[in-house]
Amino acid sequence: MLLYVIRHGETDYNREQRLQGARDIPLNDTGRGQARHNGRTLASRALEFSLDQFDWVSSPLARTRETMELVRESAGLDPRDYRTDALLTELSFGDWEGQTLDEVGQHSQHLIEAREQNKWRFRPPGAKAESYAMLAERTDLFLSKVTQPTICVAHGGVIRTLFNRIGRVADDDAALLDIPQDRVLKIADGEIGWI
């Protein structure tokens, strides 16, 4: 497997440390700059294949699609020549989406404490809410469909599950990883690391 993964650029929710999850929040100007930077990074590297030989796939959320289009444009490719896959959608924070953890703590401190005890398996309240363990099952399905060299744009949660599944980072450690928005992750031959 050869997979390059980019986290979407910054949003105002990222800047404010709000739980955005599956909400469709747009990039801000910093995020657009990060996306362009990642496109230039890919274009300047001597990759295993030319960029047009990769399968390009994005989460369907607007912030990942805009990132993908800016990455491709900055790499000299047609911005719209990619596909989306719902398996790459960020995990849902359910009823907590749109709030900061401090705001959640004002009404549900006991749940914040439960989350800190086992972040990987904790599922926030709400019918559509997911845990990292649930997201990892989606990531496994996505990985099972990767049959050619691929470049994808996804979310911090998805990338944390990649570190868990491929990098063998322990569950709760993976859930706590800081995932940058201005770097490209390379996964090849069972190895995972930033370029």
Coordinates of C-alpha atoms in Angstrom, one line a residue:
M1 CA 0.0 0.0 0.0
L2 CA 1.2 3.5 -0.9
L3 CA -1.0 6.2 0.6
Y4 CA -0.4 9.9 1.2
V5 CA -2.8 11.6 3.6
I6 CA -3.4 15.3 4.2
R7 CA -5.6 16.7 7.0
H8 CA -7.9 19.4 5.8
G9 CA -6.7 23.0 6.4
E10 CA -7.7 25.0 9.5
T11 CA -11.2 26.2 10.1
D12 CA -12.5 28.8 12.5
Y13 CA -13.8 25.9 14.6
N14 CA -10.2 24.5 14.8
R15 CA -8.9 27.9 15.8
E16 CA -11.6 28.2 18.5
Q17 CA -11.0 24.5 19.6
R18 CA -14.7 23.7 18.9
L19 CA -15.7 20.1 18.2
Q20 CA -16.7 20.2 14.6
G21 CA -16.9 16.5 13.8
A22 CA -19.3 15.9 10.9
R23 CA -20.5 19.6 10.7
D24 CA -19.7 21.1 7.4
I25 CA -17.4 24.0 8.4
P26 CA -15.4 25.9 5.7
L27 CA -11.7 26.5 5.7
N28 CA -10.4 29.9 6.8
D29 CA -7.6 31.8 5.2
T30 CA -5.0 30.0 7.2
G31 CA -6.4 26.7 6.1
R32 CA -6.4 27.7 2.5
G33 CA -2.7 28.6 2.8
Q34 CA -2.0 25.2 4.5
A35 CA -3.7 23.4 1.6
R36 CA -1.7 25.3 -1.0
H37 CA 1.5 24.5 0.9
N38 CA 0.7 20.8 1.0
G39 CA 0.0 20.9 -2.8
R40 CA 3.4 22.5 -3.4
T41 CA 5.0 19.9 -1.1
L42 CA 3.6 17.0 -3.2
A43 CA 4.6 18.7 -6.4
S44 CA 8.2 19.3 -5.3
R45 CA 8.8 15.7 -4.0
A46 CA 10.2 12.9 -6.1
L47 CA 7.3 10.6 -5.4
E48 CA 7.1 6.9 -6.5
F49 CA 4.7 7.8 -9.3
S50 CA 3.7 11.0 -11.1
L51 CA 0.9 12.8 -9.4
D52 CA -1.6 12.1 -12.1
Q53 CA -1.1 8.3 -11.6
F54 CA -2.5 8.4 -8.1
D55 CA -6.1 7.8 -7.1
W56 CA -7.2 11.1 -5.4
V57 CA -9.9 10.7 -2.8
S58 CA -11.5 13.1 -0.2
S59 CA -13.9 13.0 2.6
P60 CA -17.2 14.5 1.3
L61 CA -17.2 17.4 3.8
A62 CA -16.7 20.9 2.4
R63 CA -13.5 21.6 4.3
T64 CA -11.8 18.5 2.9
R65 CA -13.1 19.0 -0.7
E66 CA -11.8 22.6 -0.6
T67 CA -8.5 21.4 0.7
M68 CA -8.3 18.8 -2.0
E69 CA -9.0 21.3 -4.7
L70 CA -6.4 23.7 -3.5
V71 CA -3.8 20.9 -3.1
R72 CA -4.5 19.7 -6.6
E73 CA -4.4 23.3 -8.1
S74 CA -1.2 24.1 -6.3
A75 CA 0.3 20.8 -7.6
G76 CA -0.6 21.8 -11.2
L77 CA -3.5 19.4 -11.6
D78 CA -7.2 19.9 -12.4
P79 CA -8.7 20.9 -9.1
R80 CA -11.9 18.9 -9.6
D81 CA -10.5 15.6 -10.8
Y82 CA -10.9 13.5 -7.7
R83 CA -13.6 11.4 -6.0
T84 CA -15.1 11.4 -2.5
D85 CA -15.6 8.5 -0.1
A86 CA -18.0 8.8 2.9
L87 CA -15.8 6.4 4.9
L88 CA -13.3 9.2 5.3
T89 CA -15.8 11.5 7.0
E90 CA -14.7 12.8 10.5
L91 CA -16.2 11.1 13.5
S92 CA -19.4 12.6 14.8
F93 CA -19.3 14.3 18.2
G94 CA -23.1 14.1 18.4
D95 CA -24.7 16.6 20.7
W96 CA -21.3 18.1 21.5
E97 CA -20.6 19.4 18.0
G98 CA -20.2 23.2 17.9
Q99 CA -19.1 23.4 21.5
T100 CA -15.7 23.6 23.2
L101 CA -14.8 21.0 25.8
D102 CA -14.9 23.8 28.4
E103 CA -18.5 24.5 27.3
V104 CA -19.4 20.8 27.5
G105 CA -17.8 20.6 30.9
Q106 CA -20.2 23.3 32.2
H107 CA -23.2 20.9 31.7
S108 CA -21.6 17.4 31.5
Q109 CA -18.4 17.4 33.6
H110 CA -19.0 13.7 34.4
L111 CA -18.9 12.9 30.7
I112 CA -15.7 14.8 30.2
E113 CA -14.1 12.8 33.0
A114 CA -15.4 9.5 31.4
R115 CA -13.9 10.6 28.1
E116 CA -10.5 11.2 29.7
Q117 CA -10.6 7.7 31.2
N118 CA -11.0 6.0 27.8
K119 CA -11.0 8.5 24.9
W120 CA -10.7 5.7 22.3
R121 CA -13.9 4.0 23.2
F122 CA -15.9 7.0 24.6
R123 CA -19.0 7.9 22.6
P124 CA -20.5 11.4 23.2
P125 CA -24.3 11.6 23.6
G126 CA -26.4 11.8 20.5
A127 CA -27.8 9.3 18.0
K128 CA -25.1 9.8 15.4
A129 CA -22.2 10.2 17.8
E130 CA -19.2 7.9 17.3
S131 CA -16.1 6.8 19.3
Y132 CA -12.6 6.5 17.8
A133 CA -13.1 2.7 17.9
M134 CA -16.2 3.1 15.7
L135 CA -14.3 5.4 13.3
A136 CA -11.4 2.9 13.2
E137 CA -13.9 0.3 11.8
R138 CA -14.7 2.8 9.0
T139 CA -11.0 3.4 8.4
D140 CA -10.5 -0.4 8.1
L141 CA -13.1 -0.5 5.4
F142 CA -11.5 2.4 3.5
L143 CA -8.1 0.7 3.7
S144 CA -9.5 -2.6 2.4
K145 CA -10.6 -0.7 -0.8
V146 CA -7.2 0.9 -1.5
T147 CA -5.9 -1.0 -4.4
Q148 CA -3.6 1.5 -6.1
P149 CA -1.3 4.4 -5.0
T150 CA -3.6 7.0 -3.4
I151 CA -3.5 10.5 -2.1
C152 CA -6.4 11.5 0.2
V153 CA -7.6 14.4 2.2
A154 CA -9.3 13.5 5.5
H155 CA -9.7 14.6 9.1
G156 CA -7.7 14.5 12.3
G157 CA -9.7 11.6 13.7
V158 CA -9.3 9.5 10.6
I159 CA -5.5 10.1 10.7
R160 CA -5.4 9.1 14.3
T161 CA -7.0 5.8 13.4
L162 CA -4.4 5.3 10.7
F163 CA -1.7 5.7 13.3
N164 CA -3.5 3.1 15.4
R165 CA -4.1 0.6 12.7
I166 CA -0.9 0.9 10.7
G167 CA 1.5 2.6 13.1
R168 CA 0.4 0.4 16.0
V169 CA 0.0 3.4 18.3
A170 CA -2.0 2.3 21.3
D171 CA -5.7 3.2 21.3
D172 CA -5.8 6.1 23.8
D173 CA -2.3 7.3 22.7
A174 CA -3.6 7.5 19.1
A175 CA -6.7 9.4 20.2
L176 CA -4.5 12.1 21.8
L177 CA -2.1 12.6 18.8
D178 CA -1.7 16.2 17.6
I179 CA -2.3 16.0 13.8
P180 CA -0.9 19.0 11.9
Q181 CA -2.7 20.6 9.0
D182 CA 0.4 21.7 7.1
R183 CA 2.2 18.4 6.5
V184 CA 1.7 15.3 4.4
L185 CA 1.6 11.8 6.0
K186 CA 3.1 8.9 4.0
I187 CA 2.1 5.3 4.5
A188 CA 4.1 2.7 2.6
D189 CA 5.1 -0.9 3.3
G190 CA 3.5 -0.8 6.8
E191 CA 5.5 2.3 7.8
I192 CA 3.8 5.6 8.6
G193 CA 5.4 9.0 9.0
W194 CA 5.3 12.7 8.1
I195 CA 7.2 14.1 5.1

